[in-house]
Every structure is written in C-alpha cells, then in structure tokens.
Amino acid sequence: MYVIGYGGGYLLNHISKSTRDRQWITLTNSIRRVKCELDGYNISEVWDFACPGGNFTASNFKDQIFKTLNDTRKLIKWCNNRGITLIYASSLGVEDCENINYFQKIYNTSKFLNEEMIKSYCKNYKILKIPRVYGSERFKGLIQNLRDETFTGNFEDKIEFIDIDDFVSQTLEKLKEDVTVFKYKTEIQSILTIKARYIDPPKTYNQCPIL
C-alpha cells in the first residue's frame, strides 16, 4: 500500500526504513500543493510529522499557529474525502507547559490545537504522543549540544525519553491496535548516562595473548 510521509525528518525517516509493507511517498511541501498528482495512487495513510517552523516572535506567533491549523484542516478534509487514515505526530509535551522556553510553548500549543481539531473532525486518525527521542544519529537539541560540547547544564539532571529503535518498534506495534491516541513506554536517565550511551565512543581493550 502507498502511504504519504508529510514533513520528513529524523523520526519519519527511521519509520519508513523499517516498514516493508508500505511504499512511501515523502513530501516536504504542503500536501495541498501536490494532491492532484497523488490521486492516481491508492493511498491508505498520511503520516503528518510536520511541525511549526520559522522565527516566532510575540507579534507573529498567532499567525504561525493559525497557518498550521489551516493546513491541518485542509489535510483532514483531503483524508476524509478519500477514506485515508491520518497519523499525526503530536508531542507528550502538550500535557506539561510549565518551565519551558517560549518556542516550546508555541510548539506545544500548536500540537494541542491540532490534536483537538483532528479528534473533532477527522474520520480515521491515530495520534502519536511522542516524547523526546534520542539516538546516536540525532543532530539537533541535546544530543547535538553534547556532541559539540556546548551543553552548559547539569549532567546529573534526569530526562524522560525513548530510544529511536524503541520508538520505531512501539509505533509500528501500536498501529496494529484499535486505539486512536497512544503514548510510549519511556525511560528516565541522567544526561551523563545519555552522553555515555550516544556520544562517548565505546571502550576497547587489547586482547591478552594466549600462551
């Protein structure tokens, strides 16, 4: 079956590489710009992993969120008219908006409002409540800061996250279940442990000669 991956990126790239029963059509532009070209395909799913981007300020964040909601509205209509399941990448962070930076609040607000719109108007959907996802091939956020040695926080602080391989396996397993919104099993580790796991090279030992 054909599926559309909308947004691309680290997570969707790993999922697409792990699925043999799906033929992926990855879009980086808005789906409404190319939808006429997709009508010839028997599409069963749209994976919406796009996120609000751009430089947010106090004066433009409402316009940015409105644009994201408008894109989601058109995507819902497109899926409903064709009997397509919408798989939406939300964030576990929408449940906790305290003690986060300005951009993260905008991001979480956008995800929350899109969730509510999908629940209200989309006929067939699944919402993924995605936590932080880490892996050695991650090139942004905490992992990149640790790699660049620009992290200035406390290495003893603990973070809730999921490994990229666990994220992929749990996602594909959950799709088989009759649920519309699901969370992931996570782990909590110190930043020092995360650094040792994904950044620090493994130790090697010289084998002693056999006498």
mmCIF file with all atom_site columns, C-alpha atoms in Angstrom, residues 85-181:
data_model
loop_
_atom_site.group_PDB
_atom_site.id
_atom_site.type_symbol
_atom_site.label_atom_id
_atom_site.label_alt_id
_atom_site.label_comp_id
_atom_site.label_asym_id
_atom_site.label_entity_id
_atom_site.label_seq_id
_atom_site.pdbx_PDB_ins_code
_atom_site.Cartn_x
_atom_site.Cartn_y
_atom_site.Cartn_z
_atom_site.occupancy
_atom_site.B_iso_or_equiv
_atom_site.pdbx_formal_charge
_atom_site.auth_seq_id
_atom_site.auth_comp_id
_atom_site.auth_asym_id
_atom_site.auth_atom_id
_atom_site.pdbx_PDB_model_num
ATOM 1  C CA . THR A 1 85  ? -6.161  7.374  7.872  1.00 0.00 ? 85  THR A CA 1
ATOM 2  C CA . LEU A 1 86  ? -4.321  10.389 9.263  1.00 0.00 ? 86  LEU A CA 1
ATOM 3  C CA . ILE A 1 87  ? -1.433  9.531  11.587 1.00 0.00 ? 87  ILE A CA 1
ATOM 4  C CA . TYR A 1 88  ? -0.493  12.692 13.446 1.00 0.00 ? 88  TYR A CA 1
ATOM 5  C CA . ALA A 1 89  ? 2.788   13.212 15.284 1.00 0.00 ? 89  ALA A CA 1
ATOM 6  C CA . SER A 1 90  ? 1.913   15.135 18.418 1.00 0.00 ? 90  SER A CA 1
ATOM 7  C CA . SER A 1 91  ? 4.044   15.673 21.491 1.00 0.00 ? 91  SER A CA 1
ATOM 8  C CA . LEU A 1 92  ? 3.962   14.348 25.029 1.00 0.00 ? 92  LEU A CA 1
ATOM 9  C CA . GLY A 1 93  ? 4.896   17.895 25.987 1.00 0.00 ? 93  GLY A CA 1
ATOM 10 C CA . VAL A 1 94  ? 1.380   19.214 25.356 1.00 0.00 ? 94  VAL A CA 1
ATOM 11 C CA . GLU A 1 95  ? 0.479   17.850 28.782 1.00 0.00 ? 95  GLU A CA 1
ATOM 12 C CA . ASP A 1 96  ? 3.095   19.945 30.569 1.00 0.00 ? 96  ASP A CA 1
ATOM 13 C CA . CYS A 1 97  ? 3.675   23.543 29.538 1.00 0.00 ? 97  CYS A CA 1
ATOM 14 C CA . GLU A 1 98  ? 5.416   24.665 32.709 1.00 0.00 ? 98  GLU A CA 1
ATOM 15 C CA . ASN A 1 99  ? 9.098   25.647 32.887 1.00 0.00 ? 99  ASN A CA 1
ATOM 16 C CA . ILE A 1 100 ? 9.713   25.556 29.137 1.00 0.00 ? 100 ILE A CA 1
ATOM 17 C CA . ASN A 1 101 ? 11.016  28.186 26.762 1.00 0.00 ? 101 ASN A CA 1
ATOM 18 C CA . TYR A 1 102 ? 8.941   30.478 24.565 1.00 0.00 ? 102 TYR A CA 1
ATOM 19 C CA . PHE A 1 103 ? 9.344   28.491 21.358 1.00 0.00 ? 103 PHE A CA 1
ATOM 20 C CA . GLN A 1 104 ? 8.450   25.229 23.108 1.00 0.00 ? 104 GLN A CA 1
ATOM 21 C CA . LYS A 1 105 ? 5.223   26.746 24.422 1.00 0.00 ? 105 LYS A CA 1
ATOM 22 C CA . ILE A 1 106 ? 4.263   27.763 20.893 1.00 0.00 ? 106 ILE A CA 1
ATOM 23 C CA . TYR A 1 107 ? 5.164   24.315 19.598 1.00 0.00 ? 107 TYR A CA 1
ATOM 24 C CA . ASN A 1 108 ? 3.099   22.575 22.300 1.00 0.00 ? 108 ASN A CA 1
ATOM 25 C CA . THR A 1 109 ? 0.151   24.919 21.777 1.00 0.00 ? 109 THR A CA 1
ATOM 26 C CA . SER A 1 110 ? 0.186   24.199 18.060 1.00 0.00 ? 110 SER A CA 1
ATOM 27 C CA . LYS A 1 111 ? 0.304   20.443 18.648 1.00 0.00 ? 111 LYS A CA 1
ATOM 28 C CA . PHE A 1 112 ? -2.514  20.580 21.215 1.00 0.00 ? 112 PHE A CA 1
ATOM 29 C CA . LEU A 1 113 ? -4.840  22.584 18.962 1.00 0.00 ? 113 LEU A CA 1
ATOM 30 C CA . ASN A 1 114 ? -4.135  20.300 16.015 1.00 0.00 ? 114 ASN A CA 1
ATOM 31 C CA . GLU A 1 115 ? -4.900  17.266 18.203 1.00 0.00 ? 115 GLU A CA 1
ATOM 32 C CA . GLU A 1 116 ? -8.269  18.707 19.183 1.00 0.00 ? 116 GLU A CA 1
ATOM 33 C CA . MET A 1 117 ? -9.154  19.524 15.579 1.00 0.00 ? 117 MET A CA 1
ATOM 34 C CA . ILE A 1 118 ? -8.261  16.019 14.435 1.00 0.00 ? 118 ILE A CA 1
ATOM 35 C CA . LYS A 1 119 ? -10.283 14.412 17.233 1.00 0.00 ? 119 LYS A CA 1
ATOM 36 C CA . SER A 1 120 ? -13.298 16.539 16.357 1.00 0.00 ? 120 SER A CA 1
ATOM 37 C CA . TYR A 1 121 ? -13.341 16.354 12.560 1.00 0.00 ? 121 TYR A CA 1
ATOM 38 C CA . CYS A 1 122 ? -11.139 13.556 11.227 1.00 0.00 ? 122 CYS A CA 1
ATOM 39 C CA . LYS A 1 123 ? -12.969 10.295 10.480 1.00 0.00 ? 123 LYS A CA 1
ATOM 40 C CA . ASN A 1 124 ? -9.965  7.964  10.723 1.00 0.00 ? 124 ASN A CA 1
ATOM 41 C CA . TYR A 1 125 ? -6.935  9.004  12.729 1.00 0.00 ? 125 TYR A CA 1
ATOM 42 C CA . LYS A 1 126 ? -4.219  7.973  15.135 1.00 0.00 ? 126 LYS A CA 1
ATOM 43 C CA . ILE A 1 127 ? -2.375  10.466 17.323 1.00 0.00 ? 127 ILE A CA 1
ATOM 44 C CA . LEU A 1 128 ? 1.152   9.674  18.500 1.00 0.00 ? 128 LEU A CA 1
ATOM 45 C CA . LYS A 1 129 ? 2.062   11.356 21.799 1.00 0.00 ? 129 LYS A CA 1
ATOM 46 C CA . ILE A 1 130 ? 5.794   11.414 21.116 1.00 0.00 ? 130 ILE A CA 1
ATOM 47 C CA . PRO A 1 131 ? 8.294   12.091 23.928 1.00 0.00 ? 131 PRO A CA 1
ATOM 48 C CA . ARG A 1 132 ? 11.912  13.129 23.419 1.00 0.00 ? 132 ARG A CA 1
ATOM 49 C CA . VAL A 1 133 ? 13.537  10.665 21.031 1.00 0.00 ? 133 VAL A CA 1
ATOM 50 C CA . TYR A 1 134 ? 17.304  10.147 21.158 1.00 0.00 ? 134 TYR A CA 1
ATOM 51 C CA . GLY A 1 135 ? 19.770  8.207  19.057 1.00 0.00 ? 135 GLY A CA 1
ATOM 52 C CA . SER A 1 136 ? 23.395  8.383  18.036 1.00 0.00 ? 136 SER A CA 1
ATOM 53 C CA . GLU A 1 137 ? 22.372  9.796  14.623 1.00 0.00 ? 137 GLU A CA 1
ATOM 54 C CA . ARG A 1 138 ? 20.419  12.687 16.126 1.00 0.00 ? 138 ARG A CA 1
ATOM 55 C CA . PHE A 1 139 ? 21.817  16.041 15.013 1.00 0.00 ? 139 PHE A CA 1
ATOM 56 C CA . LYS A 1 140 ? 19.789  18.580 16.966 1.00 0.00 ? 140 LYS A CA 1
ATOM 57 C CA . GLY A 1 141 ? 18.855  19.509 20.507 1.00 0.00 ? 141 GLY A CA 1
ATOM 58 C CA . LEU A 1 142 ? 20.520  17.897 23.496 1.00 0.00 ? 142 LEU A CA 1
ATOM 59 C CA . ILE A 1 143 ? 22.374  15.226 21.532 1.00 0.00 ? 143 ILE A CA 1
ATOM 60 C CA . GLN A 1 144 ? 23.957  17.806 19.232 1.00 0.00 ? 144 GLN A CA 1
ATOM 61 C CA . ASN A 1 145 ? 24.893  20.004 22.191 1.00 0.00 ? 145 ASN A CA 1
ATOM 62 C CA . LEU A 1 146 ? 26.562  17.046 23.875 1.00 0.00 ? 146 LEU A CA 1
ATOM 63 C CA . ARG A 1 147 ? 28.365  16.169 20.648 1.00 0.00 ? 147 ARG A CA 1
ATOM 64 C CA . ASP A 1 148 ? 29.576  19.765 20.200 1.00 0.00 ? 148 ASP A CA 1
ATOM 65 C CA . GLU A 1 149 ? 30.459  20.019 23.898 1.00 0.00 ? 149 GLU A CA 1
ATOM 66 C CA . THR A 1 150 ? 28.275  23.120 24.164 1.00 0.00 ? 150 THR A CA 1
ATOM 67 C CA . PHE A 1 151 ? 25.969  21.717 26.846 1.00 0.00 ? 151 PHE A CA 1
ATOM 68 C CA . THR A 1 152 ? 26.093  24.001 29.904 1.00 0.00 ? 152 THR A CA 1
ATOM 69 C CA . GLY A 1 153 ? 23.526  22.362 32.163 1.00 0.00 ? 153 GLY A CA 1
ATOM 70 C CA . ASN A 1 154 ? 23.788  19.861 34.991 1.00 0.00 ? 154 ASN A CA 1
ATOM 71 C CA . PHE A 1 155 ? 24.878  16.410 33.830 1.00 0.00 ? 155 PHE A CA 1
ATOM 72 C CA . GLU A 1 156 ? 23.101  14.873 36.817 1.00 0.00 ? 156 GLU A CA 1
ATOM 73 C CA . ASP A 1 157 ? 19.692  16.160 35.691 1.00 0.00 ? 157 ASP A CA 1
ATOM 74 C CA . LYS A 1 158 ? 17.394  13.356 34.571 1.00 0.00 ? 158 LYS A CA 1
ATOM 75 C CA . ILE A 1 159 ? 15.349  13.344 31.369 1.00 0.00 ? 159 ILE A CA 1
ATOM 76 C CA . GLU A 1 160 ? 12.432  11.245 30.187 1.00 0.00 ? 160 GLU A CA 1
ATOM 77 C CA . PHE A 1 161 ? 12.988  9.960  26.648 1.00 0.00 ? 161 PHE A CA 1
ATOM 78 C CA . ILE A 1 162 ? 12.769  6.993  24.310 1.00 0.00 ? 162 ILE A CA 1
ATOM 79 C CA . ASP A 1 163 ? 15.478  5.409  22.173 1.00 0.00 ? 163 ASP A CA 1
ATOM 80 C CA . ILE A 1 164 ? 14.920  5.726  18.423 1.00 0.00 ? 164 ILE A CA 1
ATOM 81 C CA . ASP A 1 165 ? 14.779  1.958  17.891 1.00 0.00 ? 165 ASP A CA 1
ATOM 82 C CA . ASP A 1 166 ? 12.199  1.588  20.667 1.00 0.00 ? 166 ASP A CA 1
ATOM 83 C CA . PHE A 1 167 ? 10.223  4.461  19.190 1.00 0.00 ? 167 PHE A CA 1
ATOM 84 C CA . VAL A 1 168 ? 10.008  2.764  15.803 1.00 0.00 ? 168 VAL A CA 1
ATOM 85 C CA . SER A 1 169 ? 9.099   -0.667 17.177 1.00 0.00 ? 169 SER A CA 1
ATOM 86 C CA . GLN A 1 170 ? 6.456   0.703  19.572 1.00 0.00 ? 170 GLN A CA 1
ATOM 87 C CA . THR A 1 171 ? 4.928   2.874  16.831 1.00 0.00 ? 171 THR A CA 1
ATOM 88 C CA . LEU A 1 172 ? 4.558   0.007  14.380 1.00 0.00 ? 172 LEU A CA 1
ATOM 89 C CA . GLU A 1 173 ? 3.192   -2.289 17.095 1.00 0.00 ? 173 GLU A CA 1
ATOM 90 C CA . LYS A 1 174 ? 0.635   0.273  18.270 1.00 0.00 ? 174 LYS A CA 1
ATOM 91 C CA . LEU A 1 175 ? -0.670  0.760  14.736 1.00 0.00 ? 175 LEU A CA 1
ATOM 92 C CA . LYS A 1 176 ? -1.984  -2.780 14.897 1.00 0.00 ? 176 LYS A CA 1
ATOM 93 C CA . GLU A 1 177 ? -4.139  -1.953 17.942 1.00 0.00 ? 177 GLU A CA 1
ATOM 94 C CA . ASP A 1 178 ? -7.602  -0.430 17.888 1.00 0.00 ? 178 ASP A CA 1
ATOM 95 C CA . VAL A 1 179 ? -6.613  2.828  19.589 1.00 0.00 ? 179 VAL A CA 1
ATOM 96 C CA . THR A 1 180 ? -6.699  6.405  18.336 1.00 0.00 ? 180 THR A CA 1
ATOM 97 C CA . VAL A 1 181 ? -4.362  8.097  20.830 1.00 0.00 ? 181 VAL A CA 1
#
